[in-house]
mmCIF file of C-alpha atoms in Angstrom:
data_model
loop_
_atom_site.group_PDB
_atom_site.id
_atom_site.type_symbol
_atom_site.label_atom_id
_atom_site.label_comp_id
_atom_site.label_asym_id
_atom_site.label_seq_id
_atom_site.Cartn_x
_atom_site.Cartn_y
_atom_site.Cartn_z
ATOM 1 C CA MET A 94 -190.850 130.011 111.929
ATOM 2 C CA ARG A 95 -190.990 133.555 112.937
ATOM 3 C CA HIS A 96 -194.422 135.098 111.509
ATOM 4 C CA THR A 97 -194.926 139.218 111.464
ATOM 5 C CA LEU A 98 -198.267 139.992 110.819
ATOM 6 C CA THR A 99 -200.540 142.943 110.761
ATOM 7 C CA PHE A 100 -204.676 142.593 110.723
ATOM 8 C CA ARG A 101 -207.262 145.653 110.371
ATOM 9 C CA LEU A 102 -210.459 146.259 111.763
ATOM 10 C CA MET A 103 -212.612 146.344 108.336
ATOM 11 C CA ASP A 104 -215.883 148.835 108.347
ATOM 12 C CA PRO A 105 -214.181 150.388 111.893
ATOM 13 C CA THR A 106 -216.076 151.880 114.308
ATOM 14 C CA GLU A 107 -215.389 152.327 117.964
ATOM 15 C CA LYS A 108 -217.649 150.031 118.984
ATOM 16 C CA LYS A 109 -216.116 147.493 116.643
ATOM 17 C CA TRP A 110 -212.678 148.444 117.964
ATOM 18 C CA PHE A 111 -213.491 148.101 121.382
ATOM 19 C CA LEU A 112 -214.997 144.365 120.713
ATOM 20 C CA TYR A 113 -212.365 143.248 118.729
ATOM 21 C CA LYS A 114 -209.808 144.281 121.769
ATOM 22 C CA SER A 115 -211.880 142.393 123.954
ATOM 23 C CA LEU A 116 -211.459 139.448 121.930
ATOM 24 C CA VAL A 117 -207.876 138.993 123.193
ATOM 25 C CA PRO A 118 -208.283 136.414 126.010
ATOM 26 C CA HIS A 119 -210.300 134.052 123.454
ATOM 27 C CA VAL A 120 -207.694 134.757 120.828
ATOM 28 C CA ASP A 121 -204.780 133.604 123.792
ATOM 29 C CA LYS A 122 -206.626 130.902 124.038
ATOM 30 C CA ILE A 123 -206.357 129.408 120.511
ATOM 31 C CA CYS A 124 -202.858 130.391 120.197
ATOM 32 C CA VAL A 125 -202.180 128.203 123.371
ATOM 33 C CA GLU A 126 -204.104 125.542 122.145
ATOM 34 C CA HIS A 127 -202.419 125.264 118.858
ATOM 35 C CA GLY A 128 -198.732 125.119 120.315
ATOM 36 C CA LEU A 129 -198.243 129.064 119.030
ATOM 37 C CA ILE A 130 -196.107 131.624 121.231
ATOM 38 C CA VAL A 131 -196.625 135.014 120.641
ATOM 39 C CA GLU A 132 -193.745 136.939 121.022
ATOM 40 C CA GLY A 133 -194.975 140.516 120.954
ATOM 41 C CA ARG A 134 -198.185 142.454 119.656
ATOM 42 C CA CYS A 135 -198.805 146.091 119.493
ATOM 43 C CA SER A 136 -201.893 148.268 118.623
ATOM 44 C CA ASN A 137 -202.386 151.233 115.936
ATOM 45 C CA GLU A 138 -205.106 153.153 117.147
ATOM 46 C CA GLU A 139 -205.624 155.367 114.344
ATOM 47 C CA ALA A 140 -205.652 152.442 111.586
ATOM 48 C CA TYR A 141 -207.208 149.882 113.897
ATOM 49 C CA GLU A 142 -204.609 147.761 113.217
ATOM 50 C CA PHE A 143 -202.738 145.109 115.619
ATOM 51 C CA THR A 144 -199.632 143.938 114.491
ATOM 52 C CA ALA A 145 -198.246 140.405 116.282
ATOM 53 C CA THR A 146 -194.868 138.802 115.743
ATOM 54 C CA ILE A 147 -195.841 134.621 116.470
ATOM 55 C CA VAL A 148 -193.107 132.127 116.746
ATOM 56 C CA GLU A 149 -194.513 128.436 115.633
ATOM 57 C CA PRO A 150 -192.118 125.792 116.942
ATOM 58 C CA PRO A 151 -192.439 122.316 114.641
ATOM 59 C CA THR A 152 -195.341 121.162 116.848
ATOM 60 C CA GLY A 153 -197.202 124.395 116.064
ATOM 61 C CA ASN A 154 -200.339 124.865 113.982
ATOM 62 C CA LEU A 155 -200.941 128.105 112.677
ATOM 63 C CA PRO A 156 -203.196 127.537 109.657
ATOM 64 C CA ASN A 157 -205.723 125.805 112.114
ATOM 65 C CA ALA A 158 -205.414 128.611 114.950
ATOM 66 C CA THR A 159 -205.977 131.194 111.847
ATOM 67 C CA ILE A 160 -209.239 129.675 110.776
ATOM 68 C CA LYS A 161 -210.355 129.109 114.530
ATOM 69 C CA VAL A 162 -209.702 132.712 115.151
ATOM 70 C CA ALA A 163 -211.331 133.986 112.118
ATOM 71 C CA SER A 164 -214.717 131.905 113.346
ATOM 72 C CA LEU A 165 -214.448 133.549 116.797
ATOM 73 C CA LEU A 166 -214.724 137.061 114.891
ATOM 74 C CA ALA A 167 -217.446 135.926 112.219
ATOM 75 C CA LYS A 168 -219.340 135.199 115.069
ATOM 76 C CA ASN A 169 -218.674 138.264 116.558
ATOM 77 C CA GLY A 170 -219.780 140.125 113.900
ATOM 78 C CA ILE A 171 -215.975 141.272 113.543
ATOM 79 C CA GLU A 172 -213.917 140.789 109.874
ATOM 80 C CA ASN A 173 -210.863 142.014 109.375
ATOM 81 C CA LYS A 174 -207.758 141.608 106.720
ATOM 82 C CA LEU A 175 -204.398 140.506 106.408
ATOM 83 C CA VAL A 176 -202.443 143.793 105.411
ATOM 84 C CA TYR A 177 -198.859 142.584 105.695
ATOM 85 C CA SER A 178 -197.153 139.227 106.031
ATOM 86 C CA ASN A 179 -193.473 137.840 106.747
ATOM 87 C CA THR A 180 -191.832 134.587 107.479
ATOM 88 C CA ILE A 181 -188.814 133.874 108.579
ATOM 89 C CA GLU A 182 -187.576 130.549 108.400
ATOM 90 C CA ARG A 183 -184.809 129.210 111.208
ATOM 91 C CA PRO A 184 -181.524 128.781 109.961
ATOM 92 C CA ARG A 185 -180.663 124.448 108.654
ATOM 93 C CA ILE A 186 -177.291 124.012 110.534
ATOM 94 C CA HIS A 187 -175.446 121.632 108.529
ATOM 95 C CA THR A 188 -172.088 119.326 109.515
ATOM 96 C CA ALA A 189 -169.896 118.066 107.363
ATOM 97 C CA VAL A 190 -167.617 115.245 108.674
ATOM 98 C CA ALA A 191 -164.533 113.941 106.520
ATOM 99 C CA LYS A 192 -161.508 112.235 107.226
ATOM 100 C CA TRP A 193 -158.279 113.492 104.284
ATOM 101 C CA THR A 194 -155.094 111.940 104.211
ATOM 102 C CA LEU A 195 -151.547 112.555 101.999
ATOM 103 C CA ALA A 196 -152.448 110.995 98.460
ATOM 104 C CA ALA A 197 -150.404 108.049 97.816
ATOM 105 C CA GLY A 198 -146.428 109.067 96.751
ATOM 106 C CA TYR A 199 -146.803 111.831 98.899
ATOM 107 C CA GLU A 200 -146.856 110.656 102.488
ATOM 108 C CA SER A 201 -143.723 112.442 103.975
ATOM 109 C CA LYS A 202 -142.761 114.417 107.001
ATOM 110 C CA ASP A 203 -142.310 117.138 104.779
ATOM 111 C CA ASN A 204 -145.464 117.148 103.033
ATOM 112 C CA TRP A 205 -147.694 116.838 106.345
ATOM 113 C CA ASP A 206 -145.586 120.232 107.481
ATOM 114 C CA LYS A 207 -146.926 121.791 104.120
ATOM 115 C CA TRP A 208 -150.426 120.840 104.757
ATOM 116 C CA VAL A 209 -150.092 121.922 108.423
ATOM 117 C CA ALA A 210 -148.512 125.185 107.305
ATOM 118 C CA VAL A 211 -151.509 126.046 105.135
ATOM 119 C CA MET A 212 -154.122 124.811 107.388
ATOM 120 C CA PRO A 213 -154.368 128.842 109.357
ATOM 121 C CA GLU A 214 -154.997 130.000 105.744
ATOM 122 C CA ILE A 215 -157.778 127.273 105.143
ATOM 123 C CA ASP A 216 -158.993 128.688 108.905
ATOM 124 C CA ALA A 217 -159.046 132.066 107.139
ATOM 125 C CA TYR A 218 -161.456 131.229 104.036
ATOM 126 C CA ALA A 219 -164.103 129.032 106.671
ATOM 127 C CA GLY A 220 -164.408 132.523 108.566
ATOM 128 C CA GLU A 221 -164.586 134.473 105.220
ATOM 129 C CA TYR A 222 -167.639 132.195 104.342
ATOM 130 C CA GLU A 223 -169.019 131.939 107.781
ATOM 131 C CA ILE A 224 -168.100 128.107 108.227
ATOM 132 C CA LYS A 225 -166.478 126.916 111.881
ATOM 133 C CA SER A 226 -163.838 123.850 111.577
ATOM 134 C CA LYS A 227 -162.618 121.527 113.726
ATOM 135 C CA ARG A 228 -159.787 119.317 113.244
ATOM 136 C CA ASN A 229 -158.751 115.998 114.615
ATOM 137 C CA LEU A 230 -154.858 115.501 113.613
ATOM 138 C CA ASP A 231 -153.316 112.099 113.535
ATOM 139 C CA PRO A 232 -149.358 112.922 112.273
ATOM 140 C CA GLU A 233 -148.174 109.447 112.618
ATOM 141 C CA ASN A 234 -150.801 108.764 109.930
ATOM 142 C CA TYR A 235 -151.086 111.714 107.800
ATOM 143 C CA VAL A 236 -154.654 111.572 108.382
ATOM 144 C CA CYS A 237 -156.910 114.960 109.494
ATOM 145 C CA GLU A 238 -160.614 114.723 110.346
ATOM 146 C CA LEU A 239 -162.149 117.592 109.555
ATOM 147 C CA THR A 240 -165.788 118.471 110.332
ATOM 148 C CA ASN A 241 -167.388 122.090 108.955
ATOM 149 C CA THR A 242 -170.529 122.979 110.467
ATOM 150 C CA PHE A 243 -172.310 125.765 107.942
ATOM 151 C CA THR A 244 -175.819 126.833 107.291
ATOM 152 C CA ASN A 245 -175.201 127.868 103.661
ATOM 153 C CA ILE A 246 -174.623 125.413 101.223
ATOM 154 C CA GLU A 247 -173.071 127.524 98.627
ATOM 155 C CA SER A 248 -170.756 128.828 100.650
ATOM 156 C CA PHE A 249 -169.519 125.808 101.731
ATOM 157 C CA THR A 250 -169.148 124.717 98.084
ATOM 158 C CA LYS A 251 -166.881 128.024 97.487
ATOM 159 C CA PHE A 252 -164.709 127.238 100.767
ATOM 160 C CA VAL A 253 -164.136 123.714 99.296
ATOM 161 C CA PHE A 254 -163.234 124.911 95.769
ATOM 162 C CA TYR A 255 -160.714 127.721 97.481
ATOM 163 C CA SER A 256 -159.542 125.625 100.137
ATOM 164 C CA SER A 257 -158.569 122.713 97.740
ATOM 165 C CA GLN A 258 -156.977 124.820 95.086
ATOM 166 C CA LEU A 259 -154.652 126.360 97.810
ATOM 167 C CA CYS A 260 -153.556 122.914 98.677
ATOM 168 C CA SER A 261 -152.742 122.429 95.064
ATOM 169 C CA ARG A 262 -150.951 125.511 94.447
ATOM 170 C CA THR A 263 -148.636 124.919 98.186
ATOM 171 C CA GLY A 264 -147.820 121.030 96.539
ATOM 172 C CA VAL A 265 -149.908 119.195 99.293
ATOM 173 C CA MET A 266 -152.293 116.702 97.414
ATOM 174 C CA LEU A 267 -154.926 115.006 99.531
ATOM 175 C CA GLU A 268 -156.976 112.512 98.760
ATOM 176 C CA PRO A 269 -160.481 111.493 100.802
ATOM 177 C CA LEU A 270 -159.947 109.140 103.730
ATOM 178 C CA GLU A 271 -163.910 108.542 104.221
ATOM 179 C CA GLU A 272 -166.446 110.493 102.247
ATOM 180 C CA HIS A 273 -168.194 113.332 103.320
ATOM 181 C CA LYS A 274 -170.894 112.680 105.662
ATOM 182 C CA MET A 275 -173.575 115.137 105.815
ATOM 183 C CA SER A 276 -176.124 116.218 108.497
ATOM 184 C CA GLU A 277 -178.335 118.811 108.988
ATOM 185 C CA VAL A 278 -180.408 120.078 112.173
ATOM 186 C CA ILE A 279 -182.655 123.006 112.546
ATOM 187 C CA ALA A 280 -181.160 125.766 115.038
ATOM 188 C CA ASP A 281 -183.204 125.702 118.000
ATOM 189 C CA ASP A 282 -181.516 128.955 119.881
ATOM 190 C CA LEU A 283 -184.783 130.756 119.031
ATOM 191 C CA PHE A 284 -186.896 128.340 121.222
ATOM 192 C CA GLU A 285 -184.427 128.758 124.104
ATOM 193 C CA GLU A 286 -184.379 132.158 123.925
ATOM 194 C CA LEU A 287 -188.186 132.510 124.265
ATOM 195 C CA LYS A 288 -188.282 129.780 127.098
ATOM 196 C CA SER A 289 -188.341 132.742 129.950
ATOM 197 C CA THR A 290 -191.226 134.228 127.998
ATOM 198 C CA THR A 291 -193.244 130.931 127.856
ATOM 199 C CA ARG A 292 -192.315 130.660 131.778
ATOM 200 C CA GLN A 293 -194.210 133.631 132.494
ATOM 201 C CA HIS A 294 -196.950 132.893 130.025
ATOM 202 C CA ARG A 295 -196.623 135.594 128.218
ATOM 203 C CA GLN A 296 -199.164 134.610 125.492
ATOM 204 C CA LEU A 297 -200.875 137.575 123.305
ATOM 205 C CA SER A 298 -203.097 137.872 120.672
ATOM 206 C CA PHE A 299 -202.234 137.685 116.705
ATOM 207 C CA LEU A 300 -205.301 139.889 115.914
#
């Protein structure tokens, strides 16, 4: 998950603000110990605020890190307040795999050709709903294995509904040869993008 957090120094003075900033290396160490990657940080000198964007991998532990940082600040007579927070979860990528065939009584080359002819329009529906489709066709047995990859279950449901209607309207009668197999993974693109940052040891504070 990616967190954007803004902390404000309470009862600020120049002396406290200087001390607050001097604790950055110690907070960095706590971040590393708890598996966190601080993607960026900026300060607002006038408001005595720090805003940080933190990436929390599955192995990271932001709650425990927060407790440790709060303890560190308290020991140094520093009190801060969380004035803004926003969390974005990484998208979950769903994959649905199914095998379809022409329904009993409809197995013919003419019906197969009809089915193949509507596939581009079905693909257009998929694109509309941000679904990536991949087909393996077996013309001899009138079978199509369809793999759909998507992030939004509701959009996938609409896609299935409208593509089924399209097939029915054009006289393409289908039945499942194998039931849908669903799988889900969490997108890891973000962590690939952050590898270079990690290699450069750009661990920053989330004060």
